[in-house]
Structures are given as structure tokens and as C-alpha cells.
Amino acid sequence: ADDTPWPQSIRYAFYTVCVASVPFTIGQAVAMSPRLRESMSGDAESEEFDDDRHQSTATRIISLVRKYWGHHDYLAPVDSPKLPHTIPGHQNSWEEDNHAALLHLLGLDNSDSTPKEEHHHVPMSLGNEPPYSVRKDQAKLQEYLATKSNPDGVKVKLSLVPLDA
């Protein structure tokens, strides 16, 4: 038998594929298994919707998996973010007078050429989980029903009312 080693380029390609397959496999497992996502997030399920952005590592991993393996949730045109150029009367600072427009054209103005717009979150979901809006509502309800935020408990009766179809 011939004992010559594989060429160096093929060995490095194999090592690269092996190293890249580890995070890909972990991401695919998180994307496909709701139980794994639930066990990773644990009590921190509502962290995804917090504004202060102090998220745990598990929540960040799940958000990253949603970003790359998820799909965009339907967003009604009424709820979509407004584009600045579609607002009547919108005018950039360099459009106010001819001198400012000339400076902008020559690249000599100090203003940002990109408009400052607020960051809009694009809702993403995986195939085997409810849409973003439903997950957010569930997180709010869990937070309200939790003994940490409501130590006296909820004093309401839950009754199921049949709907006429």
C-alpha cells in the first residue's frame, strides 16, 4: 500500500470543512428543534423582546439562528416603516438652497448623505414556531402572569366561550 499523505491543499480544505460544519450543525439543530430552543432559553424567553438589550448568550444564539435560517413574517403595508422620501414635504438638509446642494454635489458638505432613520426590527420566524407577533404577545402574557411581576397573582376567572361559526 502507498503511504504517501494527501496533498496539503486537500488536507486544509478537509480541515476547513470540518471546522465550519460544527457551528452549522449546531445552528441547524437549534432551527429544527423547538424543544432545544425552549431548553436553551429557559426562563429567558421574554428576553427577545426586551429593549435594554441585556440578552443571554442562548437568546443571542437563537436570534442569530432566526436571522439566517428563518423567514420574514408577513407585515401588512400599513404597519411597514415609513420611508422618508415618501413623506410629503420631506427635504434633506442639502436640498434647502442652491449653495448647500452644490456643496453636496461636490462632496464638500459636512452632513451625512444617508438620512437618519430609526432602526426597524424585521420580524423573523422559523418554520416550526409561531410568528413574531404571537411570540411577543405570549411573552407579555407570561411576564404578567409570573409571580415575580405580580406576587398577588391574577384574580380573574378564565372561561371558554364557544364561538358561533
PDB file of C-alpha atoms in Angstrom:
ATOM      1  CA  ALA A   1       0.000   0.000   0.000  1.00  0.00           C
ATOM      2  CA  ASP A   2       1.111   3.503  -0.766  1.00  0.00           C
ATOM      3  CA  ASP A   3       1.674   5.566   2.436  1.00  0.00           C
ATOM      4  CA  THR A   4       2.069   8.997   0.865  1.00  0.00           C
ATOM      5  CA  PRO A   5      -0.022  11.680   2.631  1.00  0.00           C
ATOM      6  CA  TRP A   6      -2.788  13.611   0.946  1.00  0.00           C
ATOM      7  CA  PRO A   7      -1.735  16.851  -0.741  1.00  0.00           C
ATOM      8  CA  GLN A   8      -1.590  19.808   1.627  1.00  0.00           C
ATOM      9  CA  SER A   9      -4.328  21.776  -0.161  1.00  0.00           C
ATOM     10  CA  ILE A  10      -6.789  18.875   0.110  1.00  0.00           C
ATOM     11  CA  ARG A  11      -5.975  18.373   3.801  1.00  0.00           C
ATOM     12  CA  TYR A  12      -6.562  22.090   4.525  1.00  0.00           C
ATOM     13  CA  ALA A  13      -9.833  22.011   2.592  1.00  0.00           C
ATOM     14  CA  PHE A  14     -10.940  18.999   4.667  1.00  0.00           C
ATOM     15  CA  TYR A  15      -9.961  20.740   7.935  1.00  0.00           C
ATOM     16  CA  THR A  16     -11.850  23.882   6.893  1.00  0.00           C
ATOM     17  CA  VAL A  17     -14.999  21.892   6.092  1.00  0.00           C
ATOM     18  CA  CYS A  18     -14.779  20.061   9.429  1.00  0.00           C
ATOM     19  CA  VAL A  19     -14.353  23.302  11.397  1.00  0.00           C
ATOM     20  CA  ALA A  20     -17.172  25.062   9.502  1.00  0.00           C
ATOM     21  CA  SER A  21     -19.553  22.140   9.941  1.00  0.00           C
ATOM     22  CA  VAL A  22     -19.595  22.409  13.747  1.00  0.00           C
ATOM     23  CA  PRO A  23     -21.405  25.796  14.056  1.00  0.00           C
ATOM     24  CA  PHE A  24     -23.559  24.957  11.036  1.00  0.00           C
ATOM     25  CA  THR A  25     -24.706  21.709  12.688  1.00  0.00           C
ATOM     26  CA  ILE A  26     -25.431  23.466  15.977  1.00  0.00           C
ATOM     27  CA  GLY A  27     -27.414  26.177  14.156  1.00  0.00           C
ATOM     28  CA  GLN A  28     -29.383  23.623  12.177  1.00  0.00           C
ATOM     29  CA  ALA A  29     -30.195  21.680  15.358  1.00  0.00           C
ATOM     30  CA  VAL A  30     -31.453  24.852  17.067  1.00  0.00           C
ATOM     31  CA  ALA A  31     -33.505  25.788  13.984  1.00  0.00           C
ATOM     32  CA  MET A  32     -35.161  22.393  13.706  1.00  0.00           C
ATOM     33  CA  SER A  33     -35.889  21.640  17.366  1.00  0.00           C
ATOM     34  CA  PRO A  34     -38.408  23.759  19.294  1.00  0.00           C
ATOM     35  CA  ARG A  35     -37.655  21.741  22.425  1.00  0.00           C
ATOM     36  CA  LEU A  36     -33.942  22.575  22.168  1.00  0.00           C
ATOM     37  CA  ARG A  37     -34.753  26.291  21.735  1.00  0.00           C
ATOM     38  CA  GLU A  38     -37.067  26.141  24.742  1.00  0.00           C
ATOM     39  CA  SER A  39     -34.470  24.413  26.904  1.00  0.00           C
ATOM     40  CA  MET A  40     -31.775  26.873  25.793  1.00  0.00           C
ATOM     41  CA  SER A  41     -33.849  29.943  26.572  1.00  0.00           C
ATOM     42  CA  GLY A  42     -35.320  28.539  29.795  1.00  0.00           C
ATOM     43  CA  ASP A  43     -36.767  31.395  31.852  1.00  0.00           C
ATOM     44  CA  ALA A  44     -35.364  33.986  29.469  1.00  0.00           C
ATOM     45  CA  GLU A  45     -37.978  33.585  26.734  1.00  0.00           C
ATOM     46  CA  SER A  46     -39.116  37.188  27.057  1.00  0.00           C
ATOM     47  CA  GLU A  47     -35.526  38.484  26.689  1.00  0.00           C
ATOM     48  CA  GLU A  48     -36.003  38.545  22.918  1.00  0.00           C
ATOM     49  CA  PHE A  49     -38.462  41.418  23.276  1.00  0.00           C
ATOM     50  CA  ASP A  50     -36.557  43.476  25.883  1.00  0.00           C
ATOM     51  CA  ASP A  51     -35.454  46.921  24.807  1.00  0.00           C
ATOM     52  CA  ASP A  52     -32.459  47.155  27.122  1.00  0.00           C
ATOM     53  CA  ARG A  53     -30.559  44.542  25.082  1.00  0.00           C
ATOM     54  CA  HIS A  54     -29.083  42.659  28.041  1.00  0.00           C
ATOM     55  CA  GLN A  55     -29.639  39.273  26.463  1.00  0.00           C
ATOM     56  CA  SER A  56     -28.128  35.982  27.486  1.00  0.00           C
ATOM     57  CA  THR A  57     -25.879  34.042  25.150  1.00  0.00           C
ATOM     58  CA  ALA A  58     -28.621  31.485  24.455  1.00  0.00           C
ATOM     59  CA  THR A  59     -31.048  34.234  23.389  1.00  0.00           C
ATOM     60  CA  ARG A  60     -28.403  35.725  21.094  1.00  0.00           C
ATOM     61  CA  ILE A  61     -27.754  32.317  19.513  1.00  0.00           C
ATOM     62  CA  ILE A  62     -31.484  31.777  18.930  1.00  0.00           C
ATOM     63  CA  SER A  63     -31.803  35.270  17.397  1.00  0.00           C
ATOM     64  CA  LEU A  64     -28.842  34.554  15.124  1.00  0.00           C
ATOM     65  CA  VAL A  65     -30.399  31.249  14.029  1.00  0.00           C
ATOM     66  CA  ARG A  66     -33.697  33.020  13.291  1.00  0.00           C
ATOM     67  CA  LYS A  67     -31.825  35.605  11.235  1.00  0.00           C
ATOM     68  CA  TYR A  68     -30.078  33.054   8.986  1.00  0.00           C
ATOM     69  CA  TRP A  69     -32.473  30.068   8.975  1.00  0.00           C
ATOM     70  CA  GLY A  70     -35.772  31.889   9.493  1.00  0.00           C
ATOM     71  CA  HIS A  71     -38.161  33.569   7.114  1.00  0.00           C
ATOM     72  CA  HIS A  72     -39.715  37.037   7.164  1.00  0.00           C
ATOM     73  CA  ASP A  73     -43.105  37.232   8.808  1.00  0.00           C
ATOM     74  CA  TYR A  74     -45.836  38.920   6.821  1.00  0.00           C
ATOM     75  CA  LEU A  75     -46.021  42.594   7.675  1.00  0.00           C
ATOM     76  CA  ALA A  76     -49.059  44.499   6.481  1.00  0.00           C
ATOM     77  CA  PRO A  77     -48.239  47.549   4.347  1.00  0.00           C
ATOM     78  CA  VAL A  78     -49.943  49.761   6.924  1.00  0.00           C
ATOM     79  CA  ASP A  79     -47.537  48.524   9.624  1.00  0.00           C
ATOM     80  CA  SER A  80     -44.388  48.747   7.499  1.00  0.00           C
ATOM     81  CA  PRO A  81     -41.927  51.525   8.338  1.00  0.00           C
ATOM     82  CA  LYS A  82     -42.354  54.830   6.574  1.00  0.00           C
ATOM     83  CA  LEU A  83     -39.693  55.700   4.041  1.00  0.00           C
ATOM     84  CA  PRO A  84     -38.547  59.311   4.466  1.00  0.00           C
ATOM     85  CA  HIS A  85     -38.771  60.181   0.779  1.00  0.00           C
ATOM     86  CA  THR A  86     -42.466  59.201   0.680  1.00  0.00           C
ATOM     87  CA  ILE A  87     -43.492  61.628   3.424  1.00  0.00           C
ATOM     88  CA  PRO A  88     -44.991  64.791   1.897  1.00  0.00           C
ATOM     89  CA  GLY A  89     -42.765  67.813   2.466  1.00  0.00           C
ATOM     90  CA  HIS A  90     -39.688  65.756   3.336  1.00  0.00           C
ATOM     91  CA  GLN A  91     -36.496  67.571   2.459  1.00  0.00           C
ATOM     92  CA  ASN A  92     -32.869  66.693   3.106  1.00  0.00           C
ATOM     93  CA  SER A  93     -30.686  69.372   4.661  1.00  0.00           C
ATOM     94  CA  TRP A  94     -28.674  69.728   1.445  1.00  0.00           C
ATOM     95  CA  GLU A  95     -31.839  70.370  -0.581  1.00  0.00           C
ATOM     96  CA  GLU A  96     -32.707  73.589   1.243  1.00  0.00           C
ATOM     97  CA  ASP A  97     -30.821  76.014  -1.002  1.00  0.00           C
ATOM     98  CA  ASN A  98     -28.644  76.005  -4.115  1.00  0.00           C
ATOM     99  CA  HIS A  99     -25.386  76.619  -2.240  1.00  0.00           C
ATOM    100  CA  ALA A 100     -25.938  73.581   0.036  1.00  0.00           C
ATOM    101  CA  ALA A 101     -26.894  71.451  -2.998  1.00  0.00           C
ATOM    102  CA  LEU A 102     -23.690  72.488  -4.812  1.00  0.00           C
ATOM    103  CA  LEU A 103     -21.568  71.646  -1.769  1.00  0.00           C
ATOM    104  CA  HIS A 104     -23.310  68.267  -1.527  1.00  0.00           C
ATOM    105  CA  LEU A 105     -22.755  67.607  -5.225  1.00  0.00           C
ATOM    106  CA  LEU A 106     -19.039  68.345  -4.834  1.00  0.00           C
ATOM    107  CA  GLY A 107     -18.856  66.294  -1.623  1.00  0.00           C
ATOM    108  CA  LEU A 108     -17.789  69.274   0.450  1.00  0.00           C
ATOM    109  CA  ASP A 109     -20.712  69.357   2.863  1.00  0.00           C
ATOM    110  CA  ASN A 110     -20.303  68.051   6.394  1.00  0.00           C
ATOM    111  CA  SER A 111     -23.747  66.494   6.657  1.00  0.00           C
ATOM    112  CA  ASP A 112     -24.447  62.808   6.400  1.00  0.00           C
ATOM    113  CA  SER A 113     -25.666  61.801   2.961  1.00  0.00           C
ATOM    114  CA  THR A 114     -27.672  58.943   4.478  1.00  0.00           C
ATOM    115  CA  PRO A 115     -30.843  60.006   6.238  1.00  0.00           C
ATOM    116  CA  LYS A 116     -31.069  59.286   9.944  1.00  0.00           C
ATOM    117  CA  GLU A 117     -33.917  56.876  10.313  1.00  0.00           C
ATOM    118  CA  GLU A 118     -34.951  54.874  13.291  1.00  0.00           C
ATOM    119  CA  HIS A 119     -33.992  51.216  13.375  1.00  0.00           C
ATOM    120  CA  HIS A 120     -36.903  48.986  12.410  1.00  0.00           C
ATOM    121  CA  HIS A 121     -36.979  45.371  13.503  1.00  0.00           C
ATOM    122  CA  VAL A 122     -37.856  42.948  10.714  1.00  0.00           C
ATOM    123  CA  PRO A 123     -39.844  40.105  12.296  1.00  0.00           C
ATOM    124  CA  MET A 124     -38.293  36.686  11.596  1.00  0.00           C
ATOM    125  CA  SER A 125     -39.604  33.233  12.494  1.00  0.00           C
ATOM    126  CA  LEU A 126     -38.580  29.657  11.936  1.00  0.00           C
ATOM    127  CA  GLY A 127     -40.854  27.214  10.160  1.00  0.00           C
ATOM    128  CA  ASN A 128     -41.914  25.339  13.288  1.00  0.00           C
ATOM    129  CA  GLU A 129     -42.726  28.257  15.595  1.00  0.00           C
ATOM    130  CA  PRO A 130     -45.457  30.887  15.789  1.00  0.00           C
ATOM    131  CA  PRO A 131     -44.965  34.298  14.154  1.00  0.00           C
ATOM    132  CA  TYR A 132     -43.080  37.074  15.931  1.00  0.00           C
ATOM    133  CA  SER A 133     -46.225  38.941  16.984  1.00  0.00           C
ATOM    134  CA  VAL A 134     -47.686  35.828  18.641  1.00  0.00           C
ATOM    135  CA  ARG A 135     -44.391  35.081  20.428  1.00  0.00           C
ATOM    136  CA  LYS A 136     -44.266  38.685  21.665  1.00  0.00           C
ATOM    137  CA  ASP A 137     -47.843  38.523  22.965  1.00  0.00           C
ATOM    138  CA  GLN A 138     -47.104  35.210  24.713  1.00  0.00           C
ATOM    139  CA  ALA A 139     -44.017  36.718  26.355  1.00  0.00           C
ATOM    140  CA  LYS A 140     -46.044  39.711  27.605  1.00  0.00           C
ATOM    141  CA  LEU A 141     -48.706  37.407  28.999  1.00  0.00           C
ATOM    142  CA  GLN A 142     -46.116  35.175  30.698  1.00  0.00           C
ATOM    143  CA  GLU A 143     -44.465  38.238  32.216  1.00  0.00           C
ATOM    144  CA  TYR A 144     -47.812  39.485  33.515  1.00  0.00           C
ATOM    145  CA  LEU A 145     -48.766  36.102  34.963  1.00  0.00           C
ATOM    146  CA  ALA A 146     -45.341  35.495  36.549  1.00  0.00           C
ATOM    147  CA  THR A 147     -45.175  35.724  40.339  1.00  0.00           C
ATOM    148  CA  LYS A 148     -42.089  37.927  40.060  1.00  0.00           C
ATOM    149  CA  SER A 149     -44.024  40.785  38.463  1.00  0.00           C
ATOM    150  CA  ASN A 150     -47.400  40.005  40.053  1.00  0.00           C
ATOM    151  CA  PRO A 151     -46.852  38.499  43.535  1.00  0.00           C
ATOM    152  CA  ASP A 152     -50.540  38.559  44.483  1.00  0.00           C
ATOM    153  CA  GLY A 153     -51.488  36.503  41.470  1.00  0.00           C
ATOM    154  CA  VAL A 154     -54.119  37.191  38.885  1.00  0.00           C
ATOM    155  CA  LYS A 155     -57.594  37.362  40.350  1.00  0.00           C
ATOM    156  CA  VAL A 156     -59.648  36.552  37.289  1.00  0.00           C
ATOM    157  CA  LYS A 157     -61.671  33.607  36.137  1.00  0.00           C
ATOM    158  CA  LEU A 158     -60.913  32.062  32.812  1.00  0.00           C
ATOM    159  CA  SER A 159     -63.983  30.925  30.934  1.00  0.00           C
ATOM    160  CA  LEU A 160     -64.152  29.427  27.496  1.00  0.00           C
ATOM    161  CA  VAL A 161     -66.931  30.835  25.395  1.00  0.00           C
ATOM    162  CA  PRO A 162     -67.877  28.881  22.266  1.00  0.00           C
ATOM    163  CA  LEU A 163     -67.923  30.949  19.117  1.00  0.00           C
ATOM    164  CA  ASP A 164     -70.696  30.518  16.608  1.00  0.00           C
ATOM    165  CA  ALA A 165     -69.216  29.662  13.250  1.00  0.00           C
TER     166      ALA A 165
END
